[in-house]
Short mmCIF file of C-alpha atoms and ligand atoms in Angstrom, two decimals:
data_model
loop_
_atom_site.label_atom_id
_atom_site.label_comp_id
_atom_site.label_asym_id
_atom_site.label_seq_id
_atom_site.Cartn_x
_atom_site.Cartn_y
_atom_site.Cartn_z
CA UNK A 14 128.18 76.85 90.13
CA UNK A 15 124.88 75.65 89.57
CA UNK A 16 123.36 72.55 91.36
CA UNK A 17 120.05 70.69 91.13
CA UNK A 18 118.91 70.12 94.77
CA UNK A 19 115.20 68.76 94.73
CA UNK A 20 114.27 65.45 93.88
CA UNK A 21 111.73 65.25 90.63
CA UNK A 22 108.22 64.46 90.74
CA UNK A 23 107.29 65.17 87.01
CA UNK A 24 109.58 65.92 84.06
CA UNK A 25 107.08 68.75 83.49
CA UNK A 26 107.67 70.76 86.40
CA UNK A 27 109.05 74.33 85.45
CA UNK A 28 113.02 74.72 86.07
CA UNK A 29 113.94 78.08 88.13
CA UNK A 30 117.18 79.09 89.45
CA UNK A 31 117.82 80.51 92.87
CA UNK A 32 120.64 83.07 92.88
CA UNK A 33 121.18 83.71 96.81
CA UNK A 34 122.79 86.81 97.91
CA UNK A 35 122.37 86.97 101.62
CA UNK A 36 120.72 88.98 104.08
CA UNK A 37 118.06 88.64 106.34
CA UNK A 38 116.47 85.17 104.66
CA UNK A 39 119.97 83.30 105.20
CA UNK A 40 120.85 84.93 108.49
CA UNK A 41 121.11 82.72 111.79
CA UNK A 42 120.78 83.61 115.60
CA UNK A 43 123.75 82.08 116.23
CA UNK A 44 125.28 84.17 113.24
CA UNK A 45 126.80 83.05 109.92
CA UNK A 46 124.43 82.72 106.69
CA UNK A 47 122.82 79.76 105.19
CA UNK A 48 124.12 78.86 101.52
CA UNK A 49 121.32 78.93 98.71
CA UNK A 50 121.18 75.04 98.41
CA UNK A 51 120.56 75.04 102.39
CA UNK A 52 117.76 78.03 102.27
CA UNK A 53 116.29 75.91 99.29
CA UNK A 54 116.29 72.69 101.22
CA UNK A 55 114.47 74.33 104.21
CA UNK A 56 111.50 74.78 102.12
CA UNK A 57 108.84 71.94 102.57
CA UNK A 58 107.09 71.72 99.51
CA UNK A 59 109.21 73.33 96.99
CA UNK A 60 110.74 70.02 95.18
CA UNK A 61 107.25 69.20 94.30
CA UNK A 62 106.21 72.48 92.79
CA UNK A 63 109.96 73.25 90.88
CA UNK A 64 113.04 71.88 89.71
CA UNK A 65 115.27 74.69 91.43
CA UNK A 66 119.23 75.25 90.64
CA UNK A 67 121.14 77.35 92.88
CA UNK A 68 123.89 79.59 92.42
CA UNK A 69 125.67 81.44 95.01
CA UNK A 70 126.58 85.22 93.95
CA UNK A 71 127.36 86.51 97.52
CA UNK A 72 126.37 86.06 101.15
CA UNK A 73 126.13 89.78 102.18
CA UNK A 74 123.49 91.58 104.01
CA UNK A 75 122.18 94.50 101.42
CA UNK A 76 123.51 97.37 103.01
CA UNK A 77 126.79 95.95 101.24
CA UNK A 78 125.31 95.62 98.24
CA UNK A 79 125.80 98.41 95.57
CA UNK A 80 126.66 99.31 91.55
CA UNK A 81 129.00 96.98 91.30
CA UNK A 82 126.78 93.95 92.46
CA UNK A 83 123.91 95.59 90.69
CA UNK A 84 126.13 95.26 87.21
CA UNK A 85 127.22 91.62 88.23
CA UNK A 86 123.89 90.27 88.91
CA UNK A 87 122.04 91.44 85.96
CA UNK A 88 124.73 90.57 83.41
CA UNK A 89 124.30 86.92 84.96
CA UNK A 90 120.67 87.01 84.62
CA UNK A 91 120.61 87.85 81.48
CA UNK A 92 122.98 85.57 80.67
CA UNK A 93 121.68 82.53 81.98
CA UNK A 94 117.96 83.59 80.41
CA UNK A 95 120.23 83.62 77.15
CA UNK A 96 121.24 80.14 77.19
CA UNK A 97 118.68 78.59 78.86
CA UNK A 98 115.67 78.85 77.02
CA UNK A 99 113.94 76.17 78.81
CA UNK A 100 114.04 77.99 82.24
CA UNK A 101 110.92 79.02 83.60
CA UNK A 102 112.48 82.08 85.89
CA UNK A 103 114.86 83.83 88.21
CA UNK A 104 114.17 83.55 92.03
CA UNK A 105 116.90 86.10 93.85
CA UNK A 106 117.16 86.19 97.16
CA UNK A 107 118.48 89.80 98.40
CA UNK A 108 118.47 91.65 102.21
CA UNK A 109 115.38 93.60 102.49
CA UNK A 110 117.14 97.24 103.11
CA UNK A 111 118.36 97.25 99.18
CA UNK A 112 116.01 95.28 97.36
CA UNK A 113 114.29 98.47 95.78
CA UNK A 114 117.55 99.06 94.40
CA UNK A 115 118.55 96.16 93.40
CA UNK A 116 115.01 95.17 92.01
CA UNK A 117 114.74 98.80 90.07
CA UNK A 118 118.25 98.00 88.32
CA UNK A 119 117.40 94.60 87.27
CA UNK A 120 113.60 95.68 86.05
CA UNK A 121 115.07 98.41 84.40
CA UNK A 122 118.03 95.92 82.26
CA UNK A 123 116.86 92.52 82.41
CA UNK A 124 116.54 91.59 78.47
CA UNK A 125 113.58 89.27 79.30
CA UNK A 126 109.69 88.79 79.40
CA UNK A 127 110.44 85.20 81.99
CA UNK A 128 110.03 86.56 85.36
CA UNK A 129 112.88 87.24 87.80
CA UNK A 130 111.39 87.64 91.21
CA UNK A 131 113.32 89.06 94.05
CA UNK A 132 112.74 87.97 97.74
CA UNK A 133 113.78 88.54 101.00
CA UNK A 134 112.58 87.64 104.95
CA UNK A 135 112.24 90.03 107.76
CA UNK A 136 113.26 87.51 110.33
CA UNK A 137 115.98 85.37 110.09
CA UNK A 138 115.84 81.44 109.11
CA UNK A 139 116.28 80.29 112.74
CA UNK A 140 113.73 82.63 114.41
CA UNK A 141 110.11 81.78 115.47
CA UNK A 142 108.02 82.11 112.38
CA UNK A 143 110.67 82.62 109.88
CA UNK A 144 109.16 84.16 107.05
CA UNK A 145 111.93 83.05 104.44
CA UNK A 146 110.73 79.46 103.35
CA UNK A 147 106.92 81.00 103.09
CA UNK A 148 108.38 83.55 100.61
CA UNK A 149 110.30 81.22 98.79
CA UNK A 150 107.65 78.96 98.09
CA UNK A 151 105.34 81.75 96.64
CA UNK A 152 107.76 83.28 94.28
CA UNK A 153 107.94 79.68 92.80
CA UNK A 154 104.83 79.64 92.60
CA UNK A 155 104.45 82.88 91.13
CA UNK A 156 106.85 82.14 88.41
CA UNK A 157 104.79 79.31 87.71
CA UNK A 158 101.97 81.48 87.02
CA UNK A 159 100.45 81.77 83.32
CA UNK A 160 100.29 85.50 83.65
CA UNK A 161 103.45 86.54 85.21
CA UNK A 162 105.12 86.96 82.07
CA UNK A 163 106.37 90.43 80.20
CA UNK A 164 105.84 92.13 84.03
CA UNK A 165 108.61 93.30 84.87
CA UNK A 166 110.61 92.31 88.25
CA UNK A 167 108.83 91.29 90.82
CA UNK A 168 108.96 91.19 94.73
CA UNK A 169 107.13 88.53 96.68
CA UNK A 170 106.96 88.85 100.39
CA UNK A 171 104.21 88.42 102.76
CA UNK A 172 102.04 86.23 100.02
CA UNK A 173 102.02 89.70 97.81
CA UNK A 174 103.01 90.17 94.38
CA UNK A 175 104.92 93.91 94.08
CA UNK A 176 106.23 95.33 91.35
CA UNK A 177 109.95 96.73 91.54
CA UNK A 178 109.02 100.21 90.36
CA UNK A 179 105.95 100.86 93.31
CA UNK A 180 107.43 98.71 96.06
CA UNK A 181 108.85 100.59 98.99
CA UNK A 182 110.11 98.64 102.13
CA UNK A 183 107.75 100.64 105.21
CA UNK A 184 108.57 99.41 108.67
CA UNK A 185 111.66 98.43 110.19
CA UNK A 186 110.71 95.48 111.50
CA UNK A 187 107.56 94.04 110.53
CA UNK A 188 107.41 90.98 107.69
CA UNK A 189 104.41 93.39 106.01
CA UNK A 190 106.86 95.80 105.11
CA UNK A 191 106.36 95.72 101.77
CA UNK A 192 103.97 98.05 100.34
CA UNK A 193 102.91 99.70 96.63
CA UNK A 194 101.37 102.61 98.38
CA UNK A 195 100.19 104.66 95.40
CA UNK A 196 98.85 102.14 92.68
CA UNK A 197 99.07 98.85 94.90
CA UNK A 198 100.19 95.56 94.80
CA UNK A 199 100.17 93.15 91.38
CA UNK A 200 98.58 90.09 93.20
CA UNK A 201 98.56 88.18 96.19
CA UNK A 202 99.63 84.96 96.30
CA UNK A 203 96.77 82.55 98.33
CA UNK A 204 96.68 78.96 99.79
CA UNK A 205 94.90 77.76 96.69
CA UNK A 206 95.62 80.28 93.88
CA UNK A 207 98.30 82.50 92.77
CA UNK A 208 95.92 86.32 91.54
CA UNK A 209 97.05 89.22 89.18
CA UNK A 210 94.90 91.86 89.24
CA UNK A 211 97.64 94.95 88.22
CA UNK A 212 99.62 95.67 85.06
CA UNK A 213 102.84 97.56 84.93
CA UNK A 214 102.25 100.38 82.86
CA UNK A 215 105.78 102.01 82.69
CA UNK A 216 108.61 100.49 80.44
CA UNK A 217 110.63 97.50 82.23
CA UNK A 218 113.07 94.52 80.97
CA UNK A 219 112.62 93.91 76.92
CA UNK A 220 110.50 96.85 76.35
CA UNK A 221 113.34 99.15 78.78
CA UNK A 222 114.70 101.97 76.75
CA UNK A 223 117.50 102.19 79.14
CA UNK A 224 119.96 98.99 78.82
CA UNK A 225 122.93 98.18 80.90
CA UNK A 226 125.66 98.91 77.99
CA UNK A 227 128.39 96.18 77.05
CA UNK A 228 131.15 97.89 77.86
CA UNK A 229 130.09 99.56 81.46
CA UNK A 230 132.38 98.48 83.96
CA UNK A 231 131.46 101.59 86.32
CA UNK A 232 128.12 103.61 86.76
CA UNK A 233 128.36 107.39 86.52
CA UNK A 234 128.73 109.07 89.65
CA UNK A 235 125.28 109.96 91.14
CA UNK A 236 124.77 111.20 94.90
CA UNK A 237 121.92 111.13 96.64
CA UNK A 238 121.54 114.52 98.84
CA UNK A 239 118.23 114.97 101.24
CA UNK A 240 117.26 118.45 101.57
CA UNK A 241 116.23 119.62 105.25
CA UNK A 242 114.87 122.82 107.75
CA UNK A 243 117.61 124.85 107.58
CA UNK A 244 119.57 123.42 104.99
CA UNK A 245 122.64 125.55 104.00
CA UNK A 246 123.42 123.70 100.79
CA UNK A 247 126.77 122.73 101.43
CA UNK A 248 126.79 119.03 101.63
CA UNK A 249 124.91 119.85 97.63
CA UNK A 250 127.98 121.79 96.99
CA UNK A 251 130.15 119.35 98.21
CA UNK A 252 128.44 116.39 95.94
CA UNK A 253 128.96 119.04 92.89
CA UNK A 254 132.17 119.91 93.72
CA UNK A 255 133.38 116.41 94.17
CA UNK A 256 132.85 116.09 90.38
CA UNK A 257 129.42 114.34 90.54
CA UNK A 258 127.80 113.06 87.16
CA UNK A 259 124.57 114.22 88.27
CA UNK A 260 122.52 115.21 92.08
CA UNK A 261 119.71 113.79 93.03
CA UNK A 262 118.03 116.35 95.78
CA UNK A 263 115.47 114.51 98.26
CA UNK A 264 113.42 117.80 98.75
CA UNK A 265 109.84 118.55 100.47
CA UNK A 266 106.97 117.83 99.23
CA UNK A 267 106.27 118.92 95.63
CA UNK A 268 109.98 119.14 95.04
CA UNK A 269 109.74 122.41 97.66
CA UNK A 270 113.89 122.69 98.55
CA UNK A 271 115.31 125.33 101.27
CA UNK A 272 116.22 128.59 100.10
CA UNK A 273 119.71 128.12 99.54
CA UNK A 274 119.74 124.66 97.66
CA UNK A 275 117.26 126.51 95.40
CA UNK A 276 119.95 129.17 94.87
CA UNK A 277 122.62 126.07 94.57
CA UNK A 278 120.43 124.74 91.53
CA UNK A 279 121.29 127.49 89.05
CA UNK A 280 125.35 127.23 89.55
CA UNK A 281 125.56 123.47 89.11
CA UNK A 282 122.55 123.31 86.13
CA UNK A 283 124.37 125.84 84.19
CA UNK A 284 127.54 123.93 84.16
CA UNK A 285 125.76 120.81 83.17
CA UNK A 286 125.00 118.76 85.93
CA UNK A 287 122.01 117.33 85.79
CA UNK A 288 119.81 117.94 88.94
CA UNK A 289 117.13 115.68 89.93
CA UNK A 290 114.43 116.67 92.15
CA UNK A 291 112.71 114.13 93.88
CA UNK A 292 110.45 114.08 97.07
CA UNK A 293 110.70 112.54 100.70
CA UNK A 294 107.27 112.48 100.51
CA UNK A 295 106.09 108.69 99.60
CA UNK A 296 102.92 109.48 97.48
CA UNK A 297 101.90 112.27 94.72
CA UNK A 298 104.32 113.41 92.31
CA UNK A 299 106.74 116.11 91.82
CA UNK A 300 106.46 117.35 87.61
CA UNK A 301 107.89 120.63 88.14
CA UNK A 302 109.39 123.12 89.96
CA UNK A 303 106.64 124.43 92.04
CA UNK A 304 109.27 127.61 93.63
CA UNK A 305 109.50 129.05 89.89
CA UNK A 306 110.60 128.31 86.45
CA UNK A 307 113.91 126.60 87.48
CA UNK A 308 114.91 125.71 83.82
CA UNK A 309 117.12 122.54 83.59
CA UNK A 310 115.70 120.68 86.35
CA UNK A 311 114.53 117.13 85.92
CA UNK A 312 111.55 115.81 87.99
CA UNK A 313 110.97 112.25 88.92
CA UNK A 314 106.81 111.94 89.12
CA UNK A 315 106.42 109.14 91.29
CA UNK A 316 110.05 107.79 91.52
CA UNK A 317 111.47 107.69 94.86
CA UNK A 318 115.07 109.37 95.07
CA UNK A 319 116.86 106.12 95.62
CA UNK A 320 114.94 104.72 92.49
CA UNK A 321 115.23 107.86 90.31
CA UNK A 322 118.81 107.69 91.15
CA UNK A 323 119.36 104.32 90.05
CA UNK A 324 117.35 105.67 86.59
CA UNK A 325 119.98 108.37 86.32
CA UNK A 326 122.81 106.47 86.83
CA UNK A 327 121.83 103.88 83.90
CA UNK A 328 120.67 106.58 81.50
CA UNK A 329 123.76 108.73 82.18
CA UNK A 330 126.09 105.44 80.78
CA UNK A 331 125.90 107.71 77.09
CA UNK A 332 125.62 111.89 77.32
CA UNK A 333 121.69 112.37 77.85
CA UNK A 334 119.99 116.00 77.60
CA UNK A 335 117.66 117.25 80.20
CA UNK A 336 115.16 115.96 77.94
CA UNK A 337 116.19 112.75 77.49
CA UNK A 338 116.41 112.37 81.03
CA UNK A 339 112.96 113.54 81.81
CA UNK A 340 111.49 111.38 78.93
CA UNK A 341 113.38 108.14 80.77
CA UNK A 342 111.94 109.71 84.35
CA UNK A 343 108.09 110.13 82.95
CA UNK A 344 108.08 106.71 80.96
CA UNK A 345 109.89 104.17 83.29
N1 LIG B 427 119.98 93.41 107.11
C1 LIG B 427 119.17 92.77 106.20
C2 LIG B 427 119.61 93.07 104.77
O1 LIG B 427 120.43 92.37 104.27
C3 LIG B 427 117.74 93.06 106.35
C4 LIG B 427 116.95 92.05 105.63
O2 LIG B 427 117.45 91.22 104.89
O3 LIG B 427 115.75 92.10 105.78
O4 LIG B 427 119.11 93.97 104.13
#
């Protein structure tokens, strides 16, 4: 149920819903979350910049959030976008262990050039220096930016603009956890001045070729299996034999996997499975098999394997060839 919670101070001031989800941002010492309307209320500043709605969708930390939220949300997204014309953007707020999940699904299916921009808090709303509010009041601001149109998803934290495809969450505890390693941030958002200085180059929300179909109720079945010294393949064997859709393999660097997963490849390619090889490595890219000519594979570039997984599991909605699936892997 949406509710207005911010008193006007100009008829011109953009409208942007708040969909609150839980984690960290809505956590309190004491335990127990915050509802959206409250986290929205704690921010000093934000009734004069928007005229926010909020919706609750759950109050979960994101290590509970999975497929099934990731459907939910964007479907409502797109939704409201759909009958809303008039709203300026999406803020959602999301737990900080998920949100390159979560943010990857929506950029990948959101129907929409107005932003949706995801945020999150390292410390919770009661501790010294929450970071929650700050973060709030910057992805407002960022959606009231003339340039953050047609960009994809975004993630603000720590007065930085991310995009959903580079962003990778980097320390455990620290609130500048967020970091595009590779190609860098979008912006930054300063006291005076919201800055873009990056463009997505990859295909994101109207321009996606991947769309999250009408009818989906489930995503296909996609495991995620890291590759390690001394690896003896079975937990891959296990994922393949439990009737996976497709494997994603964290391997070395390069796409480099142990001896016997190597071996593992040709059974499970051959009876069409696709097999994704992706790297633990956080930087470079892995474009083919650099132990041979390992035909079938599929190789991520620069996608992370939780994010190339998420890519999988949308694509893999219809039958997709190898091909198809490395197109998707090289262009989003
Ligand atoms: N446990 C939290 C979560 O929901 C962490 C956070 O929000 O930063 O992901």
């Amino acid at each position: 149920m949406a509710s207005i919670c911010a008193p006007v101070s100009g008829q011109d001031l953009p409208r942007i819903l708040v969909i609150a989800t839980g984690g960290t941002i809505a956590g309190q010492e004491q335990g127990g979350q915050l509802t959206g309307a409250q986290l929205v209320e704690a921010v000093p500043g934000l009734a004069d910049l928007a005229l926010i709605e909020v919706e609750e969708f759950s109050r979960v930390g994101s290590s509970a959030i999975g497929p099934g939220h990731w459907i939910r949300l964007s479907r409502r997204v797109n939704r409201v976008f759909e009958s809303d014309p008039s709203l300026a953007g999406v803020i959602v707020t999301h737990g900080t262990d998920t949100m390159e999940e979560t943010a990857y699904f929506l950029h990948l299916t959101i129907e929409e050039t107005r932003p949706v921009v995801m945020v999150g808090s390292m410390r919770n709303s009661t501790a010294v220096s929450a970071d929650g509010p700050a973060n709030l009041l910057a992805a407002a601001r960022v959606i009231g930016h003339p340039e953050v149109k047609a960009q994809g998803v975004l993630v603000v934290l720590n007065d930085e603009i991310h995009s959903a495809r580079d962003v990778r969450k980097t320390d455990n505890n620290r609130v500048d956890t967020f970091v595009s390693r590779e190609f860098g941030m979008l912006g930054v958002v300063d006291v005076d001045n919201v800055v873009f200085r990056r463009k997505v180059t990859t295909r994101h929300t109207s321009v996606s070729e991947v769309h999250l179909l009408p009818e989906t109720t489930e995503l296909p079945d996609v495991p995620l299996v890291a590759d390690f010294a001394g690896n003896d393949a079975s937990l891959l064997k296990a994922a393949y034999e439990s009737g996976a859709d497709a494997i994603v393999v964290q391997a070395f660097a390069g796409g480099r996997a142990s001896p016997a997963v190597r071996e593992a490849y040709e059974e499970i390619v051959a009876s069409g499975v696709p097999v994704v090889l992706a790297s633990r490595v956080p930087e470079g890219r892995v474009m083919s098999d650099p132990q041979g000519t390992n035909d079938g594979l599929v190789y991520s570039g620069d996608l992370p394997p939780h994010k190339a997984r998420v890519l999988v599991m949308l694509a893999l909605q219809r039958p997709s060839s190898t091909a198809r699936l490395q197109r998707l892997m090289d262009t989003h």
